[in-house]
PDB file of C-alpha atoms in Angstrom:
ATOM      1  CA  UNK A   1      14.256  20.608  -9.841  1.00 34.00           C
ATOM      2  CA  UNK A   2      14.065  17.631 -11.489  1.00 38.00           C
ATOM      3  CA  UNK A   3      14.551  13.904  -9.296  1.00 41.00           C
ATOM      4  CA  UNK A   4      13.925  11.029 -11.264  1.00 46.00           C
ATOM      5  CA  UNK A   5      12.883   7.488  -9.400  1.00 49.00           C
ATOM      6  CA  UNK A   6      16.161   5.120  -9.314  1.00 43.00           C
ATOM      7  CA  UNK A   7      16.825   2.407  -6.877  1.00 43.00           C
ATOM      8  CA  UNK A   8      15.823  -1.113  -6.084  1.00 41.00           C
ATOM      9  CA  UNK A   9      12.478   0.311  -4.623  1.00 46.00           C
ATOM     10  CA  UNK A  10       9.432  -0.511  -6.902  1.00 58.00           C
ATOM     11  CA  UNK A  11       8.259   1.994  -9.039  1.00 79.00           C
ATOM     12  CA  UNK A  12       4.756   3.843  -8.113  1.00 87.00           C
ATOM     13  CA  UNK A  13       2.362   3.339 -10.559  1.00 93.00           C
ATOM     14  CA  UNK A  14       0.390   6.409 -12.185  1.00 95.00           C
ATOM     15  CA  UNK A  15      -2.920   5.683 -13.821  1.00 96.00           C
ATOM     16  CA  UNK A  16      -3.191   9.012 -16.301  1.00 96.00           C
ATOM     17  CA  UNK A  17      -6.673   9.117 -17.220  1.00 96.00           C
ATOM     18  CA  UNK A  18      -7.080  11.378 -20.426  1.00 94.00           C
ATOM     19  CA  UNK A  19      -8.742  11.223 -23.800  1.00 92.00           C
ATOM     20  CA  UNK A  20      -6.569  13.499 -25.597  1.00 91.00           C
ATOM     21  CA  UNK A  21      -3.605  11.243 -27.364  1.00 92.00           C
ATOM     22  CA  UNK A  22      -1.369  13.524 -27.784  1.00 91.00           C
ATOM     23  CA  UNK A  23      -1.325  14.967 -24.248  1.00 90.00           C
ATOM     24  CA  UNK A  24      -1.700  11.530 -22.906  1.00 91.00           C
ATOM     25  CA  UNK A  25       1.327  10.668 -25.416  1.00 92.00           C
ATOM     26  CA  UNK A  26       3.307  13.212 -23.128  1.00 90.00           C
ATOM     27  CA  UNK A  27       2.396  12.518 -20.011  1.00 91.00           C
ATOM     28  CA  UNK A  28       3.520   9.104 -20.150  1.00 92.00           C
ATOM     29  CA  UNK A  29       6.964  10.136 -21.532  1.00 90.00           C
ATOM     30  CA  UNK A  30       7.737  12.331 -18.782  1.00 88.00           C
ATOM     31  CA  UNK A  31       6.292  10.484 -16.158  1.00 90.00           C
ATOM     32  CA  UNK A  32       8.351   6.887 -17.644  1.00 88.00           C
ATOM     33  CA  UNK A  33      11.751   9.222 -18.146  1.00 83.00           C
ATOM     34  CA  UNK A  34      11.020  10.223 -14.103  1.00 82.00           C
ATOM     35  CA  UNK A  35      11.261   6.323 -13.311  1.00 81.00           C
ATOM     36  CA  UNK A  36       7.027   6.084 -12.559  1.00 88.00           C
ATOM     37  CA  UNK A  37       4.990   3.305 -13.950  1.00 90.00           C
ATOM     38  CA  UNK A  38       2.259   4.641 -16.368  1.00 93.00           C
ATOM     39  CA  UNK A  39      -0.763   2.803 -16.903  1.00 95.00           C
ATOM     40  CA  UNK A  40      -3.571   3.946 -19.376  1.00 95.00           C
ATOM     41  CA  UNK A  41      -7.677   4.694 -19.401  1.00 95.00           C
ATOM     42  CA  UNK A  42      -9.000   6.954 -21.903  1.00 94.00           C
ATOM     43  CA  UNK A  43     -12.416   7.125 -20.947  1.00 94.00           C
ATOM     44  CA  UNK A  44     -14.292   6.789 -17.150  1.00 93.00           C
ATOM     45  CA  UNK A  45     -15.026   3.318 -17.430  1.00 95.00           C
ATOM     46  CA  UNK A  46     -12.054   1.876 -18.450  1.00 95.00           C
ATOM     47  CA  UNK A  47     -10.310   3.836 -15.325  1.00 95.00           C
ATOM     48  CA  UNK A  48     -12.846   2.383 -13.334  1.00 95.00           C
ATOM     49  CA  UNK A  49     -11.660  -0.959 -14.229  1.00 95.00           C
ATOM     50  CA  UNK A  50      -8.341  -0.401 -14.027  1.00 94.00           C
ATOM     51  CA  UNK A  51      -8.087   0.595 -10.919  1.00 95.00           C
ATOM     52  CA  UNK A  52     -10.168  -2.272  -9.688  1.00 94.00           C
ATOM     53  CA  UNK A  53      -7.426  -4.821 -11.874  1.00 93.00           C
ATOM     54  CA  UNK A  54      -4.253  -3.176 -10.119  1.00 91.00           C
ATOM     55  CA  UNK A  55      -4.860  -0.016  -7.900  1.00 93.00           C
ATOM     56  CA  UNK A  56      -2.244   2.312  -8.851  1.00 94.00           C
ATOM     57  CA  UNK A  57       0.013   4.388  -6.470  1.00 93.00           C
ATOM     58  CA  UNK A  58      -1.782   7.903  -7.849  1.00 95.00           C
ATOM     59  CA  UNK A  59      -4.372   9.019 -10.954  1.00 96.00           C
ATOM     60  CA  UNK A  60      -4.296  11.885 -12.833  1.00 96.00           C
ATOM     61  CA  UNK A  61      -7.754  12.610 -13.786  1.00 95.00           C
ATOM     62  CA  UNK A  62      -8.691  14.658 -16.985  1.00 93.00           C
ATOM     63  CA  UNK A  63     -12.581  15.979 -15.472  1.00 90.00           C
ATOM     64  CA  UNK A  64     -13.961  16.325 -19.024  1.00 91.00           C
ATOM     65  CA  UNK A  65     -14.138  12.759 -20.543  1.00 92.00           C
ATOM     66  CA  UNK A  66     -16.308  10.940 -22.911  1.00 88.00           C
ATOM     67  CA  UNK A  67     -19.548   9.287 -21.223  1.00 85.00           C
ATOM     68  CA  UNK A  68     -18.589   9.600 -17.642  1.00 92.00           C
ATOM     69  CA  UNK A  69     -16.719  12.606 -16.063  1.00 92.00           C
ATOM     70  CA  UNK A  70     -13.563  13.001 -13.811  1.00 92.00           C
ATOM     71  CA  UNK A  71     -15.756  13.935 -11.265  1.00 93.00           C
ATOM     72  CA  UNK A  72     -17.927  11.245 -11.164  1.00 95.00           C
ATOM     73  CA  UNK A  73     -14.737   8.691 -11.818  1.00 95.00           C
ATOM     74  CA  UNK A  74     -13.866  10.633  -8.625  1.00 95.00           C
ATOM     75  CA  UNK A  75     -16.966  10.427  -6.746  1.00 94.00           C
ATOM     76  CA  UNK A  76     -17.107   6.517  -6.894  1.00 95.00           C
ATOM     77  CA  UNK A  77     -13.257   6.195  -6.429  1.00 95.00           C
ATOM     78  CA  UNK A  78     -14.345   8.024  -2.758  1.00 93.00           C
ATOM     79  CA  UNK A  79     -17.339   5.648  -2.148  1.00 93.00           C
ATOM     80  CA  UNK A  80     -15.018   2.483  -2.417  1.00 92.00           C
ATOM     81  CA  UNK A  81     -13.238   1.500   0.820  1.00 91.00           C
ATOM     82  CA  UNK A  82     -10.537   0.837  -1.125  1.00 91.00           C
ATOM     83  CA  UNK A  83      -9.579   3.442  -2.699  1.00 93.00           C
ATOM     84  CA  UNK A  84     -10.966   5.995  -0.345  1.00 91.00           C
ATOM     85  CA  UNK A  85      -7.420   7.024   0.151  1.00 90.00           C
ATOM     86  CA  UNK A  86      -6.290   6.793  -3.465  1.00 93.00           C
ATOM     87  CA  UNK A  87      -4.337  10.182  -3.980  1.00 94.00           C
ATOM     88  CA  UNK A  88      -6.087  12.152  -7.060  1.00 95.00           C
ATOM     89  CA  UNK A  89      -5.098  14.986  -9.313  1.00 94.00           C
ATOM     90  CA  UNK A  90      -7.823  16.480 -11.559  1.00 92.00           C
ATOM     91  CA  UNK A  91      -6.247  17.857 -14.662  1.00 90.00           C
ATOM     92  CA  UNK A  92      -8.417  19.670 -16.416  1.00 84.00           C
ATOM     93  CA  UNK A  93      -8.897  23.115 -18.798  1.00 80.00           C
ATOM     94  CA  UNK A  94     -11.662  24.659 -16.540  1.00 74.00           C
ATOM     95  CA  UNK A  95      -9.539  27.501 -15.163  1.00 68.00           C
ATOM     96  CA  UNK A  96     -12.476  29.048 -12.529  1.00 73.00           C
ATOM     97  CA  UNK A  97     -12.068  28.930  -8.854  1.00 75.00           C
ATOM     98  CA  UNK A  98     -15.680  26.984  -8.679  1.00 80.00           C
ATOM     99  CA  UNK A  99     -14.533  24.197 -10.541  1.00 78.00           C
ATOM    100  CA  UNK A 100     -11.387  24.218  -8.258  1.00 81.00           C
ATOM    101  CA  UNK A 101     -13.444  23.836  -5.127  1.00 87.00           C
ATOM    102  CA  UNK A 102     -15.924  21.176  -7.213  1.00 85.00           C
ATOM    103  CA  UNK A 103     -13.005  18.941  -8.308  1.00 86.00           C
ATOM    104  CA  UNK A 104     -11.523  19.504  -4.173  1.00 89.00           C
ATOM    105  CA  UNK A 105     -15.173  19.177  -3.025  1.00 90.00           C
ATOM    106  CA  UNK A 106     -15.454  16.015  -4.694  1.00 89.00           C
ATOM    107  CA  UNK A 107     -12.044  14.400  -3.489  1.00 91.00           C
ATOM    108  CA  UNK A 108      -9.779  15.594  -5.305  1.00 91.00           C
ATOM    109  CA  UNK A 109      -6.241  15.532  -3.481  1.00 92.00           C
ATOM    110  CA  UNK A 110      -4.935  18.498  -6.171  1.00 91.00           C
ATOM    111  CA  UNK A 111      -6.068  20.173  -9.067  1.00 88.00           C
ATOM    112  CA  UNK A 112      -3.918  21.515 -11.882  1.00 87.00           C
ATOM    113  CA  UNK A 113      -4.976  23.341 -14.897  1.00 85.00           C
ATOM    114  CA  UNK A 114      -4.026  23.279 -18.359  1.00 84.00           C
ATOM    115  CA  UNK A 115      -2.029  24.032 -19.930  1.00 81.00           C
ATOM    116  CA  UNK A 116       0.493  23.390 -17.268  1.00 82.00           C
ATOM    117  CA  UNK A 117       4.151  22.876 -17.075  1.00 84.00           C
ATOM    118  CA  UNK A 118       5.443  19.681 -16.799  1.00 84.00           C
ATOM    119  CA  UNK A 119       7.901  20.353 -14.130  1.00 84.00           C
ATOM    120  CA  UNK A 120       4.772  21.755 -12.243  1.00 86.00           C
ATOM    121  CA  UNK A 121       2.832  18.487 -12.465  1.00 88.00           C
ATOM    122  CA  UNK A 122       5.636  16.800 -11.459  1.00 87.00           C
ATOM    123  CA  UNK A 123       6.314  18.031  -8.198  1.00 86.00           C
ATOM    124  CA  UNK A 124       2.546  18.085  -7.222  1.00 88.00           C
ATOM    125  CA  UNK A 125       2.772  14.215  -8.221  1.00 89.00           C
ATOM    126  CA  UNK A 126       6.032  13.557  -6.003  1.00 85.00           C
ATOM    127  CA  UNK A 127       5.087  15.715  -3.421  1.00 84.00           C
ATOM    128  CA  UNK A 128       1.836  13.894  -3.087  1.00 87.00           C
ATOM    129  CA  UNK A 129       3.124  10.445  -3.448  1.00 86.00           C
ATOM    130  CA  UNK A 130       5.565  11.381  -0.284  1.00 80.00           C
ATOM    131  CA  UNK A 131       2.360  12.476   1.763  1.00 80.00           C
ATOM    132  CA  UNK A 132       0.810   8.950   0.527  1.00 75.00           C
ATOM    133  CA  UNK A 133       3.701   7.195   1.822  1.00 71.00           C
ATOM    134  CA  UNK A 134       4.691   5.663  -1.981  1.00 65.00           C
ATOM    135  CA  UNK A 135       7.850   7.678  -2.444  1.00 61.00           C
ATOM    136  CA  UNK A 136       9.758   7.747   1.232  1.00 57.00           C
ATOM    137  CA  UNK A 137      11.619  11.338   1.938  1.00 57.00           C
ATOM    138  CA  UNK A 138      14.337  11.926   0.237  1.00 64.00           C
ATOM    139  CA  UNK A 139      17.844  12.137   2.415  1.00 74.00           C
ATOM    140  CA  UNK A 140      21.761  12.300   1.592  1.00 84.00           C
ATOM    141  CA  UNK A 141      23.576   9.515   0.006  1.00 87.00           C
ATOM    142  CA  UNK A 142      27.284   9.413   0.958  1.00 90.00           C
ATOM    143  CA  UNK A 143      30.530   7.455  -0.264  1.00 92.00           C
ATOM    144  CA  UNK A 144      34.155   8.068   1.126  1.00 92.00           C
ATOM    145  CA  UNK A 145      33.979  12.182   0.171  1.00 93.00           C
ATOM    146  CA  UNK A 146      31.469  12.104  -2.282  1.00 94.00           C
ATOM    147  CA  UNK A 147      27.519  13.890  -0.766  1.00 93.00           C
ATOM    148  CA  UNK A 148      24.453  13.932  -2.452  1.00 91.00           C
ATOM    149  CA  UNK A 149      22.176  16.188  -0.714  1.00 89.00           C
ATOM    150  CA  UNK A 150      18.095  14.632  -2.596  1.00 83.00           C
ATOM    151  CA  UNK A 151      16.362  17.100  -1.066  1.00 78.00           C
ATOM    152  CA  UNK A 152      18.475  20.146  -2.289  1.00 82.00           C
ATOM    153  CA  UNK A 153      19.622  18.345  -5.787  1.00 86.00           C
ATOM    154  CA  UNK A 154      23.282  18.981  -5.041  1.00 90.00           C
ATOM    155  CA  UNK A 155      26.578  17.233  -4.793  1.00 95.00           C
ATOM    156  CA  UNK A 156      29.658  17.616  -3.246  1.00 95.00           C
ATOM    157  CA  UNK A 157      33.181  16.243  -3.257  1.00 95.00           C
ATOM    158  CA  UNK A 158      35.257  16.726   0.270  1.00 92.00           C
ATOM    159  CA  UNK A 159      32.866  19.697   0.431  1.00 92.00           C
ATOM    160  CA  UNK A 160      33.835  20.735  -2.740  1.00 94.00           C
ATOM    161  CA  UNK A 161      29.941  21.921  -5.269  1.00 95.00           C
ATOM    162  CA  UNK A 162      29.838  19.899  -8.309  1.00 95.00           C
ATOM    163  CA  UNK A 163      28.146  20.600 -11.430  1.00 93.00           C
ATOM    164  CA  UNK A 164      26.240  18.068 -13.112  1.00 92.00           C
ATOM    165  CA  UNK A 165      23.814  17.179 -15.777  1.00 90.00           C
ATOM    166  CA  UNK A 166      20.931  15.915 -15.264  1.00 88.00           C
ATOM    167  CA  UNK A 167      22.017  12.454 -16.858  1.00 89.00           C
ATOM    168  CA  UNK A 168      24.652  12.764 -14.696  1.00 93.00           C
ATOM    169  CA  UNK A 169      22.831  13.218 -12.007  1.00 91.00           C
ATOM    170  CA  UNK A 170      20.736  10.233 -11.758  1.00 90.00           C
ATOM    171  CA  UNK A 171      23.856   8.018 -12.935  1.00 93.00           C
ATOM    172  CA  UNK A 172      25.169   8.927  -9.781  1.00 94.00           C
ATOM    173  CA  UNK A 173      22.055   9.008  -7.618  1.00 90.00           C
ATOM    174  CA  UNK A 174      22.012   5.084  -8.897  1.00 89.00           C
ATOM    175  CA  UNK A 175      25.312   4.250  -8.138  1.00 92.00           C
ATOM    176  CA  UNK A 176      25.545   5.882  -4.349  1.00 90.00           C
ATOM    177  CA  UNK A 177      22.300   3.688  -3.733  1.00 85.00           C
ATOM    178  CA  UNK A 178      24.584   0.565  -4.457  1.00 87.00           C
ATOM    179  CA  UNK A 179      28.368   1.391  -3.648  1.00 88.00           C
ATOM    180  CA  UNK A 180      30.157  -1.481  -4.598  1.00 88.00           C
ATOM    181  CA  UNK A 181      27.781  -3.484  -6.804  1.00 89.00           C
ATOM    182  CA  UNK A 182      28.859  -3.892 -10.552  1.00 90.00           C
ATOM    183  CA  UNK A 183      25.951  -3.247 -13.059  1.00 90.00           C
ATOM    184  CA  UNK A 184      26.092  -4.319 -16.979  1.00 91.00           C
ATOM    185  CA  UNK A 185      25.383  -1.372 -19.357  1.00 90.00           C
ATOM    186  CA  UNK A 186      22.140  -2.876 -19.806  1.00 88.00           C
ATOM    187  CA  UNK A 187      20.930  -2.754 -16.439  1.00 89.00           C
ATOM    188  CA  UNK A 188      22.210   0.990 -15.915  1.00 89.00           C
ATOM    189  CA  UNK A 189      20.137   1.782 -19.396  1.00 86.00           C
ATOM    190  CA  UNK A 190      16.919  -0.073 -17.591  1.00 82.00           C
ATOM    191  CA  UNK A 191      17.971   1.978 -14.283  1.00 82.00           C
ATOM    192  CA  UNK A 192      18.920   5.965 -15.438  1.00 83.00           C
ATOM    193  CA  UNK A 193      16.684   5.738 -18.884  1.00 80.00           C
ATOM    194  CA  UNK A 194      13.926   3.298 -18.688  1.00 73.00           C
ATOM    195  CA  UNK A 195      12.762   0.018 -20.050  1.00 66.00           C
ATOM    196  CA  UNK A 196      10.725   1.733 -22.636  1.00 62.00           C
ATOM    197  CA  UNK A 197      13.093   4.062 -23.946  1.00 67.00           C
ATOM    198  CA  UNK A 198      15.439   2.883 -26.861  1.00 74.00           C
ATOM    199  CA  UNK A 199      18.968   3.882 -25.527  1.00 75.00           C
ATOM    200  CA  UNK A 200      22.345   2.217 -27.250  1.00 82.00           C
ATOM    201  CA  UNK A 201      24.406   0.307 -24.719  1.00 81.00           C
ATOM    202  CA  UNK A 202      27.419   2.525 -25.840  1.00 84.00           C
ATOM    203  CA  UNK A 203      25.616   5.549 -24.475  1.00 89.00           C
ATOM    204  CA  UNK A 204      26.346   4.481 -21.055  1.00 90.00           C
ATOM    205  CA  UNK A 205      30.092   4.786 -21.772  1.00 92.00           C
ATOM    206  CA  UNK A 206      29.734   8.441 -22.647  1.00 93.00           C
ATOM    207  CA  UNK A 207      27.955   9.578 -19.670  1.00 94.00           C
ATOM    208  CA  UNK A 208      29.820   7.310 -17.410  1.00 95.00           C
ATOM    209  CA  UNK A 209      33.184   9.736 -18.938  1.00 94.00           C
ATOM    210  CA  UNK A 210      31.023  12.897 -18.308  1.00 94.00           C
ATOM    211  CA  UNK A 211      30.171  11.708 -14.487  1.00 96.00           C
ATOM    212  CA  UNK A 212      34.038  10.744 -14.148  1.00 95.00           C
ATOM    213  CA  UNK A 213      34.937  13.904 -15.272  1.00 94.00           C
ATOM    214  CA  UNK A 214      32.980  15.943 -13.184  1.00 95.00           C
ATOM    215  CA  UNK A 215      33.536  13.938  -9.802  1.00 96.00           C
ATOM    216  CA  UNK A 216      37.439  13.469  -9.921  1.00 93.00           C
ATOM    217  CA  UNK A 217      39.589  16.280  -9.810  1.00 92.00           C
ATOM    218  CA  UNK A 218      43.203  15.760 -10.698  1.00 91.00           C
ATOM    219  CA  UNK A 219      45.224  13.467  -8.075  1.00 90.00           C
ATOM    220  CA  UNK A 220      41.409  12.350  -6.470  1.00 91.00           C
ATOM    221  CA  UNK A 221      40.778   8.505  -6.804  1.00 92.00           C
ATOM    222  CA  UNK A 222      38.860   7.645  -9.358  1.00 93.00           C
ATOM    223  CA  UNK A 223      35.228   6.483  -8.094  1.00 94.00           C
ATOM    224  CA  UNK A 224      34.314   4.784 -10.706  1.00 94.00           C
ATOM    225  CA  UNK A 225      35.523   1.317 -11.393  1.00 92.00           C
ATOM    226  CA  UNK A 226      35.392  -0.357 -14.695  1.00 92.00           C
ATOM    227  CA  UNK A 227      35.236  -4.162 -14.930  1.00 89.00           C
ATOM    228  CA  UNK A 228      36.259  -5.172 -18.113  1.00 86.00           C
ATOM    229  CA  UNK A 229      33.614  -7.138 -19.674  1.00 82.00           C
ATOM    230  CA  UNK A 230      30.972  -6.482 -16.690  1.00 86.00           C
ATOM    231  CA  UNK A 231      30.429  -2.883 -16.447  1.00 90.00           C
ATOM    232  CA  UNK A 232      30.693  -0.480 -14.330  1.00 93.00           C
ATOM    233  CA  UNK A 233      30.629   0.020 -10.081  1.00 92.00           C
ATOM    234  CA  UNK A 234      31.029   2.716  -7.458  1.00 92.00           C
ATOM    235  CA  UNK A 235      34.433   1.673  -5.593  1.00 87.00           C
ATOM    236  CA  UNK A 236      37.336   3.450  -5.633  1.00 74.00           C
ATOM    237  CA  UNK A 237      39.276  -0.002  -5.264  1.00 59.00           C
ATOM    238  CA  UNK A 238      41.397  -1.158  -8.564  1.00 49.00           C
ATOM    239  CA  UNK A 239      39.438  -3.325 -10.716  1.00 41.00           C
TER     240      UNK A 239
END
């Protein structure tokens, strides 16, 4: 199940610490298309110093790294009174049920091995975040007929399941956060996609036909309100 972040709530920041570009390359795709913040450190210095800039929300924490390891990075994260709390994940390629209980011994909050699936990272990150406090529990959000049940990633119309993508998805997860309110293409694009990722304006249109489409069955209202030359609202009221 995939949730991405929406909403007028700020973003939790993820410092990924890893010295592998390519991996690090992903991890901040996925975690930036999910709605988190990503900050960088490739080495155990530089996420030493990060974190003492701008503590982040949560760090994902390669163990073996050039001149200073996750652990240690780790260790003296746990010494500070500031960041004795900081939730950790150690991401590393040591697969043995010792370096589990090292990485845990040394204050580690969760420990993932690669390779792992990103889906699997994911929900170790949100569930974690929740725990921390930085992402609240998820509920319903409702509008005249029209359910979305977070928890369960499902929707419903007068009780009736619909199906959508997962585009879709968090168009509508954005909308039923702000029923009424009319948002230009450009802030939907910042919203649903990202500031980072390079989205035409136009695509908004498409999806916005796709979520239409699925919610409204013939002789339902129409949800969705278009207003010309703004954009686009959730109110079934003619625009």
């Amino acid at each position: 199940m995939s949730l991405a972040l929406t909403g007028g709530a700020a973003r939790p920041t993820i410092l990924v610490v890893e010295d592998e570009a390519p991996l690090l390359t992903l991890m901040r795709y996925n975690l930036e298309k999910q709605g988190f913040t990503v900050e960088e450190a490739t080495d155990g210095q530089e996420a030493l110093l990060r974190v003492a800039e701008a503590k982040p929300d949560l760090v994902l924490l390669d163990w073996m790294l050039p001149a200073m390891s996750g652990l240690e990075v780790c260790r003296q994260l746990r010494r500070r009174p500031t960041t004795r709390d900081l939730p950790i994940i150690m991401v590393t390629a040591r697969t043995e049920d010792q370096d589990t209980v090292r990485a845990l011994d040394t204050g580690a909050d969760d420990y993932i091995a690669k390779p792992f699936a990103m889906e699997a990272l994911l929900a170790r990150i949100r569930a974690l975040l929740r725990r921390s406090g930085a992402v609240p529990e998820k509920g319903t959000l409702r509008y005249q007929d029209l359910a979305m049940d977070q928890d369960a990633h499902r929707v419903t119309r007068a009780g009736r399941p619909l199906h959508l993508g997962p585009t879709e998805y968090r168009l509508l997860e954005f909308f039923l956060l702000h029923p009424g309110r009319v948002f230009t293409r450009e802030q939907v694009l910042d919203a649903v996609w990202g500031r980072d990722i390079h989205v035409e304006p136009r695509t908004v249109d498409v999806h916005i036909r796709r979520l239409r489409k699925a919610i409204n069955a013939p002789g339902e209202a129409d949800l969705i309100r278009t207003v010309r030359a703004a954009g686009y609202a959730l109110d079934a009221e003619e625009g």
